[in-house]
Amino acid sequence: MRVGVLTGGGDCPGLNAVIRAIVRKGVQEYGYDFTGFRDGWRGPLEGDTTRLDIPAVRGILPRGGTILGSSRTNPLKERNGIRRIKENLAELEVEALVAIGGEDTLGVAARLSDEHGVPCVGVPKTIDNDLSATDYTFGFDTAVGIATEAIDRLHTTAESHMRVLVVEVMGRHAGWIALHSGLAGGANVILIPEQRFDVEQVCAWVTSRFRASYAPIVVVSEGAVPKDGDMVLKDQTLDSFGHVRLSGVGEWLAKEIEKRTGKEARTTVLGHVQRGGTPSAFDRWLATRFGLHAIDCVRDGDFGMMVALRGTDIVRVPLADATAHLKTVDPKLYEEVGVFFG
């Protein structure tokens, strides 16, 4: 049996661990052959492949990024996209496809499997941790660790100059990275997309922190929105899945804080540094287990499914369920951390 593997969407720590686990178990235990597709859905769309065998996956466990490359190509928007994918899979004699990605990549896999008969298995990947049906996605733990370390370092700078430091983190429309890193890093304010924020309240918390002779750290998710306004964006362009490129709220908020409180404020946008570098031990562990269970899913012919983490168990869930809605922060969970604000 020949199995295709692709990694789509934003790069993410742990992708290589999944690829390694799929290939190692698939070759050693099931005798499968593997074809790697380059750059996400562009690979099967254009028939762009690379050799994927055990020598190809040696030494990649601790590497960030993906040896297969990635992209935000949406084959559903391409002319004859579905037909081209099916023809290329047939020509390459690929009998099953493992798609490793987030909401968009897996959404395409779900459509291909449910509506067009392409045998797909999904593996959930995103630093945003916003995929429903799984407790955690790999990449999230690494991103939180990087953001937490940055916040730890910024505390000393903030206190040395007694200025406000606003830290903008990724997460799109889910506040998981902001919530986890902000709490772990001792931030004085955490702002997430799920809860519109009051700028005056943020300024009150900032002022309260200064009265205690400490410099405030404000962690804001890139998708956070003020109560009296719209989402702040630097760039209005859309990707092939119709998503706007988020960023800009941190800089806007720092200016508002400085204007309203008279205190000096600076912004640090962590951006893509949260995606890069070596994956954490947890992400390597989770990604490896996902890969092992994904190839088992292929062996069982259980297509149209995604592997997911439930507690400490890896389970299978329908791809359609995994991409039906975003997993966002529960208001009660956000309320818990409010005691540390100000």
Short mmCIF file of C-alpha atoms in Angstrom, two decimals:
data_model
loop_
_atom_site.label_atom_id
_atom_site.label_comp_id
_atom_site.label_asym_id
_atom_site.label_seq_id
_atom_site.Cartn_x
_atom_site.Cartn_y
_atom_site.Cartn_z
CA MET A 1 0.00 0.00 0.00
CA ARG A 2 1.23 3.50 -0.81
CA VAL A 3 0.27 6.28 1.61
CA GLY A 4 0.56 10.01 0.94
CA VAL A 5 1.48 12.50 3.68
CA LEU A 6 1.14 16.29 3.63
CA THR A 7 1.48 19.15 6.10
CA GLY A 8 -0.67 22.21 5.47
CA GLY A 9 -1.28 25.67 6.94
CA GLY A 10 1.15 27.50 9.18
CA ASP A 11 4.33 25.70 10.20
CA CYS A 12 4.30 24.28 13.70
CA PRO A 13 6.72 22.61 16.14
CA GLY A 14 6.09 18.86 16.12
CA LEU A 15 5.19 18.35 12.45
CA ASN A 16 8.36 16.39 11.80
CA ALA A 17 7.66 14.15 14.79
CA VAL A 18 4.33 13.15 13.24
CA ILE A 19 5.90 12.43 9.86
CA ARG A 20 8.62 10.33 11.52
CA ALA A 21 6.14 8.26 13.53
CA ILE A 22 3.88 7.61 10.53
CA VAL A 23 6.76 6.45 8.34
CA ARG A 24 8.60 4.43 11.00
CA LYS A 25 5.54 2.42 12.04
CA GLY A 26 4.08 2.22 8.56
CA VAL A 27 7.25 0.79 7.05
CA GLN A 28 8.41 -1.38 9.94
CA GLU A 29 5.11 -2.91 10.99
CA TYR A 30 2.87 -2.71 7.92
CA GLY A 31 5.30 -2.68 5.00
CA TYR A 32 3.75 0.45 3.48
CA ASP A 33 5.42 2.77 0.99
CA PHE A 34 5.11 6.52 1.46
CA THR A 35 4.93 9.54 -0.79
CA GLY A 36 5.48 12.97 0.70
CA PHE A 37 3.56 15.82 -0.88
CA ARG A 38 5.29 19.19 -0.89
CA ASP A 39 3.80 22.41 0.45
CA GLY A 40 0.45 21.31 1.80
CA TRP A 41 -2.42 20.83 -0.65
CA ARG A 42 -0.29 22.25 -3.46
CA GLY A 43 1.57 18.92 -3.55
CA PRO A 44 -1.34 16.63 -4.51
CA LEU A 45 -2.85 19.43 -6.59
CA GLU A 46 0.25 19.65 -8.80
CA GLY A 47 1.70 16.18 -8.25
CA ASP A 48 4.76 17.61 -6.49
CA THR A 49 6.24 14.82 -4.35
CA THR A 50 9.34 13.86 -2.41
CA ARG A 51 10.74 10.52 -1.28
CA LEU A 52 9.56 9.57 2.20
CA ASP A 53 11.21 6.54 3.78
CA ILE A 54 13.03 5.70 7.00
CA PRO A 55 16.35 7.34 6.00
CA ALA A 56 14.40 10.50 5.12
CA VAL A 57 12.94 10.79 8.63
CA ARG A 58 16.09 10.07 10.64
CA GLY A 59 17.15 12.94 12.90
CA ILE A 60 14.05 15.07 12.33
CA LEU A 61 12.36 14.53 15.73
CA PRO A 62 13.79 17.70 17.38
CA ARG A 63 13.56 19.88 14.26
CA GLY A 64 11.00 22.64 13.98
CA GLY A 65 9.04 23.32 10.81
CA THR A 66 8.31 20.51 8.37
CA ILE A 67 10.56 18.62 5.97
CA LEU A 68 7.62 18.49 3.54
CA GLY A 69 7.07 22.23 3.44
CA SER A 70 3.71 23.89 3.93
CA SER A 71 1.35 26.41 2.35
CA ARG A 72 -2.15 27.80 2.64
CA THR A 73 -3.17 26.48 -0.77
CA ASN A 74 -6.91 25.82 -0.94
CA PRO A 75 -7.65 23.24 -3.67
CA LEU A 76 -11.37 23.93 -3.35
CA LYS A 77 -10.70 27.38 -4.82
CA GLU A 78 -8.53 26.08 -7.68
CA ARG A 79 -9.90 25.34 -11.12
CA ASN A 80 -10.74 21.60 -11.26
CA GLY A 81 -8.90 21.26 -7.95
CA ILE A 82 -10.65 18.11 -6.74
CA ARG A 83 -10.35 16.37 -10.10
CA ARG A 84 -6.64 17.21 -10.32
CA ILE A 85 -5.98 15.81 -6.85
CA LYS A 86 -7.82 12.57 -7.59
CA GLU A 87 -6.01 12.15 -10.91
CA ASN A 88 -2.59 12.75 -9.34
CA LEU A 89 -3.27 10.34 -6.49
CA ALA A 90 -4.32 7.68 -8.99
CA GLU A 91 -1.27 8.27 -11.20
CA LEU A 92 1.06 8.05 -8.17
CA GLU A 93 -0.82 4.95 -6.93
CA VAL A 94 -1.49 6.63 -3.57
CA GLU A 95 -4.31 4.71 -1.88
CA ALA A 96 -4.67 6.79 1.29
CA LEU A 97 -3.77 10.30 2.40
CA VAL A 98 -2.74 11.54 5.86
CA ALA A 99 -3.35 15.28 6.17
CA ILE A 100 -1.60 17.03 9.07
CA GLY A 101 -2.96 20.48 9.71
CA GLY A 102 -5.40 22.82 11.38
CA GLU A 103 -8.95 23.93 10.71
CA ASP A 104 -8.47 24.75 7.03
CA THR A 105 -6.27 21.81 6.03
CA LEU A 106 -8.53 19.33 7.80
CA GLY A 107 -11.63 21.04 6.45
CA VAL A 108 -10.40 20.23 2.93
CA ALA A 109 -9.62 16.65 4.01
CA ALA A 110 -13.16 16.29 5.38
CA ARG A 111 -14.69 17.50 2.10
CA LEU A 112 -12.47 15.22 0.03
CA SER A 113 -13.30 12.22 2.18
CA ASP A 114 -17.02 12.76 2.74
CA GLU A 115 -18.02 14.19 -0.64
CA HIS A 116 -15.45 12.91 -3.14
CA GLY A 117 -14.38 9.50 -1.87
CA VAL A 118 -10.73 10.33 -1.26
CA PRO A 119 -9.54 8.17 1.68
CA CYS A 120 -8.19 10.69 4.19
CA VAL A 121 -7.05 10.55 7.82
CA GLY A 122 -6.47 13.78 9.76
CA VAL A 123 -3.91 14.78 12.39
CA PRO A 124 -4.67 17.98 14.37
CA LYS A 125 -1.94 20.61 14.27
CA THR A 126 -2.08 24.25 15.34
CA ILE A 127 -0.31 26.43 17.86
CA ASP A 128 -3.71 28.10 18.46
CA ASN A 129 -5.20 24.96 20.14
CA ASP A 130 -8.56 25.89 18.63
CA LEU A 131 -9.60 22.58 17.05
CA SER A 132 -12.69 21.06 18.58
CA ALA A 133 -12.81 17.32 19.40
CA THR A 134 -9.27 17.23 20.81
CA ASP A 135 -8.10 18.40 24.23
CA TYR A 136 -4.79 19.67 22.84
CA THR A 137 -3.10 20.11 19.50
CA PHE A 138 0.65 19.72 19.21
CA GLY A 139 2.55 22.97 18.70
CA PHE A 140 0.50 24.75 21.36
CA ASP A 141 2.74 23.78 24.27
CA THR A 142 5.86 25.02 22.47
CA ALA A 143 4.20 28.31 21.53
CA VAL A 144 3.09 28.88 25.13
CA GLY A 145 6.59 28.12 26.39
CA ILE A 146 8.16 30.61 23.99
CA ALA A 147 5.62 33.31 24.88
CA THR A 148 6.07 32.67 28.62
CA GLU A 149 9.84 32.98 28.35
CA ALA A 150 9.43 36.26 26.47
CA ILE A 151 7.11 37.63 29.16
CA ASP A 152 9.57 36.58 31.87
CA ARG A 153 12.33 38.52 30.10
CA LEU A 154 10.15 41.56 29.53
CA HIS A 155 9.35 41.89 33.24
CA THR A 156 12.91 43.01 33.99
CA THR A 157 12.90 45.59 31.20
CA ALA A 158 9.50 46.92 32.24
CA GLU A 159 10.62 47.31 35.87
CA SER A 160 13.97 48.87 34.93
CA HIS A 161 12.25 51.65 32.99
CA MET A 162 8.92 51.64 34.86
CA ARG A 163 7.00 51.51 31.62
CA VAL A 164 4.05 49.50 30.34
CA LEU A 165 4.96 46.62 28.06
CA VAL A 166 2.23 45.23 25.81
CA VAL A 167 2.93 41.74 24.49
CA GLU A 168 0.94 40.67 21.42
CA VAL A 169 0.71 36.90 20.94
CA MET A 170 -0.82 34.71 18.25
CA GLY A 171 -4.05 32.70 18.50
CA ARG A 172 -6.31 34.15 15.80
CA HIS A 173 -9.86 33.97 17.19
CA ALA A 174 -9.04 31.85 20.25
CA GLY A 175 -7.26 33.14 23.36
CA TRP A 176 -5.53 29.97 24.51
CA ILE A 177 -1.94 31.16 23.98
CA ALA A 178 -2.63 34.51 25.64
CA LEU A 179 -4.41 32.91 28.59
CA HIS A 180 -1.81 30.21 29.28
CA SER A 181 1.30 32.31 28.70
CA GLY A 182 -0.13 35.36 30.43
CA LEU A 183 -0.99 33.39 33.55
CA ALA A 184 2.30 31.48 33.55
CA GLY A 185 4.29 34.67 32.96
CA GLY A 186 2.60 36.73 35.66
CA ALA A 187 0.96 39.26 33.35
CA ASN A 188 -1.15 41.95 34.98
CA VAL A 189 -3.72 42.04 32.19
CA ILE A 190 -4.71 39.31 29.72
CA LEU A 191 -6.95 40.16 26.78
CA ILE A 192 -8.50 37.46 24.58
CA PRO A 193 -10.77 37.41 21.50
CA GLU A 194 -13.61 35.71 23.37
CA GLN A 195 -14.10 38.71 25.69
CA ARG A 196 -14.25 42.25 24.30
CA PHE A 197 -12.10 44.51 26.45
CA ASP A 198 -12.74 47.95 27.93
CA VAL A 199 -9.74 50.21 27.32
CA GLU A 200 -10.60 52.32 30.36
CA GLN A 201 -10.60 49.21 32.54
CA VAL A 202 -7.23 48.17 31.11
CA CYS A 203 -5.88 51.64 31.95
CA ALA A 204 -7.27 51.34 35.49
CA TRP A 205 -5.46 48.03 35.96
CA VAL A 206 -2.27 49.58 34.60
CA THR A 207 -2.54 52.55 36.96
CA SER A 208 -3.20 50.23 39.91
CA ARG A 209 -0.04 48.30 39.10
CA PHE A 210 2.05 51.48 39.05
CA ARG A 211 0.61 52.51 42.44
CA ALA A 212 2.04 49.26 43.81
CA SER A 213 5.45 50.32 42.45
CA TYR A 214 5.52 47.65 39.75
CA ALA A 215 5.55 48.01 35.97
CA PRO A 216 2.61 46.33 34.20
CA ILE A 217 2.77 43.62 31.54
CA VAL A 218 -0.30 43.44 29.28
CA VAL A 219 -0.69 40.27 27.19
CA VAL A 220 -3.10 40.66 24.28
CA SER A 221 -4.14 38.06 21.73
CA GLU A 222 -3.90 39.23 18.13
CA GLY A 223 -7.66 38.72 17.70
CA ALA A 224 -8.76 40.68 20.78
CA VAL A 225 -11.32 43.41 20.11
CA PRO A 226 -12.15 46.57 22.13
CA LYS A 227 -15.73 47.00 23.34
CA ASP A 228 -16.17 50.31 21.59
CA GLY A 229 -14.64 49.53 18.23
CA ASP A 230 -13.71 47.00 15.59
CA MET A 231 -10.86 44.54 15.26
CA VAL A 232 -7.57 46.39 14.77
CA LEU A 233 -5.74 45.22 11.63
CA LYS A 234 -2.58 46.28 9.85
CA ASP A 235 -3.44 44.38 6.69
CA GLN A 236 -6.87 43.78 5.16
CA THR A 237 -5.76 41.19 2.57
CA LEU A 238 -7.21 37.69 2.72
CA ASP A 239 -5.57 34.30 2.25
CA SER A 240 -7.01 31.55 0.03
CA PHE A 241 -9.27 30.37 2.85
CA GLY A 242 -10.73 33.86 3.34
CA HIS A 243 -8.83 34.67 6.56
CA VAL A 244 -7.56 38.16 7.24
CA ARG A 245 -3.99 38.51 8.51
CA LEU A 246 -4.23 39.47 12.16
CA SER A 247 -1.87 41.82 14.05
CA GLY A 248 -1.89 45.44 15.10
CA VAL A 249 -3.96 45.45 18.30
CA GLY A 250 -0.86 45.48 20.51
CA GLU A 251 0.56 48.64 18.97
CA TRP A 252 -2.86 50.31 19.00
CA LEU A 253 -3.41 49.43 22.66
CA ALA A 254 0.01 50.71 23.74
CA LYS A 255 -0.76 54.09 22.16
CA GLU A 256 -4.14 54.23 23.89
CA ILE A 257 -2.63 53.37 27.28
CA GLU A 258 0.08 56.01 26.88
CA LYS A 259 -2.44 58.65 25.80
CA ARG A 260 -4.90 57.93 28.61
CA THR A 261 -2.51 57.28 31.53
CA GLY A 262 0.50 59.41 30.63
CA LYS A 263 2.73 56.39 31.22
CA GLU A 264 5.28 55.31 28.64
CA ALA A 265 4.18 52.15 26.80
CA ARG A 266 5.95 49.87 24.35
CA THR A 267 4.83 46.90 22.26
CA THR A 268 6.47 43.55 21.61
CA VAL A 269 4.86 41.46 18.87
CA LEU A 270 6.08 37.89 19.20
CA GLY A 271 4.68 36.85 15.83
CA HIS A 272 6.23 33.89 14.05
CA VAL A 273 8.87 33.29 16.71
CA GLN A 274 6.10 31.36 18.50
CA ARG A 275 5.99 28.88 15.61
CA GLY A 276 9.69 28.30 15.20
CA GLY A 277 12.46 26.32 16.80
CA THR A 278 12.64 22.93 18.43
CA PRO A 279 9.37 21.47 19.79
CA SER A 280 8.88 20.95 23.51
CA ALA A 281 9.04 17.46 25.02
CA PHE A 282 5.23 17.39 25.34
CA ASP A 283 4.72 18.36 21.70
CA ARG A 284 7.18 15.69 20.53
CA TRP A 285 5.36 13.12 22.69
CA LEU A 286 1.89 14.13 21.51
CA ALA A 287 2.87 14.48 17.85
CA THR A 288 4.55 11.07 17.89
CA ARG A 289 1.49 9.39 19.40
CA PHE A 290 -0.77 11.12 16.87
CA GLY A 291 1.41 9.78 14.06
CA LEU A 292 1.38 6.22 15.40
CA HIS A 293 -2.40 6.22 15.74
CA ALA A 294 -2.93 7.91 12.35
CA ILE A 295 -1.17 5.10 10.49
CA ASP A 296 -3.21 2.59 12.50
CA CYS A 297 -6.30 4.41 11.25
CA VAL A 298 -5.08 3.92 7.67
CA ARG A 299 -4.41 0.23 8.30
CA ASP A 300 -7.95 -0.22 9.62
CA GLY A 301 -9.45 1.59 6.62
CA ASP A 302 -11.06 4.04 9.04
CA PHE A 303 -11.09 7.02 6.70
CA GLY A 304 -12.80 10.36 7.22
CA MET A 305 -11.48 10.34 10.78
CA MET A 306 -9.06 12.45 12.81
CA VAL A 307 -6.93 11.26 15.72
CA ALA A 308 -7.52 13.29 18.89
CA LEU A 309 -6.36 13.54 22.50
CA ARG A 310 -8.98 12.89 25.19
CA GLY A 311 -7.42 12.97 28.63
CA THR A 312 -4.36 10.76 28.08
CA ASP A 313 -5.99 8.58 25.41
CA ILE A 314 -5.74 8.93 21.65
CA VAL A 315 -9.17 8.43 20.07
CA ARG A 316 -10.70 8.74 16.60
CA VAL A 317 -13.32 11.34 15.77
CA PRO A 318 -15.00 12.26 12.47
CA LEU A 319 -13.13 14.93 10.54
CA ALA A 320 -16.41 16.78 10.09
CA ASP A 321 -16.84 17.06 13.87
CA ALA A 322 -13.28 18.24 14.38
CA THR A 323 -13.73 21.17 11.99
CA ALA A 324 -17.36 22.05 12.71
CA HIS A 325 -16.54 24.89 15.10
CA LEU A 326 -13.60 26.50 16.86
CA LYS A 327 -12.68 25.55 20.41
CA THR A 328 -12.58 28.83 22.30
CA VAL A 329 -11.87 29.86 25.89
CA ASP A 330 -14.75 29.28 28.30
CA PRO A 331 -15.79 32.54 30.04
CA LYS A 332 -15.57 30.78 33.41
CA LEU A 333 -11.95 29.86 32.77
CA TYR A 334 -11.12 33.45 31.87
CA GLU A 335 -12.94 34.66 34.97
CA GLU A 336 -10.70 32.46 37.13
CA VAL A 337 -7.54 34.35 36.22
CA GLY A 338 -9.14 37.78 36.72
CA VAL A 339 -7.92 37.88 40.32
CA PHE A 340 -4.42 38.63 38.99
CA PHE A 341 -5.44 41.63 36.89
CA GLY A 342 -4.28 45.02 38.08
#
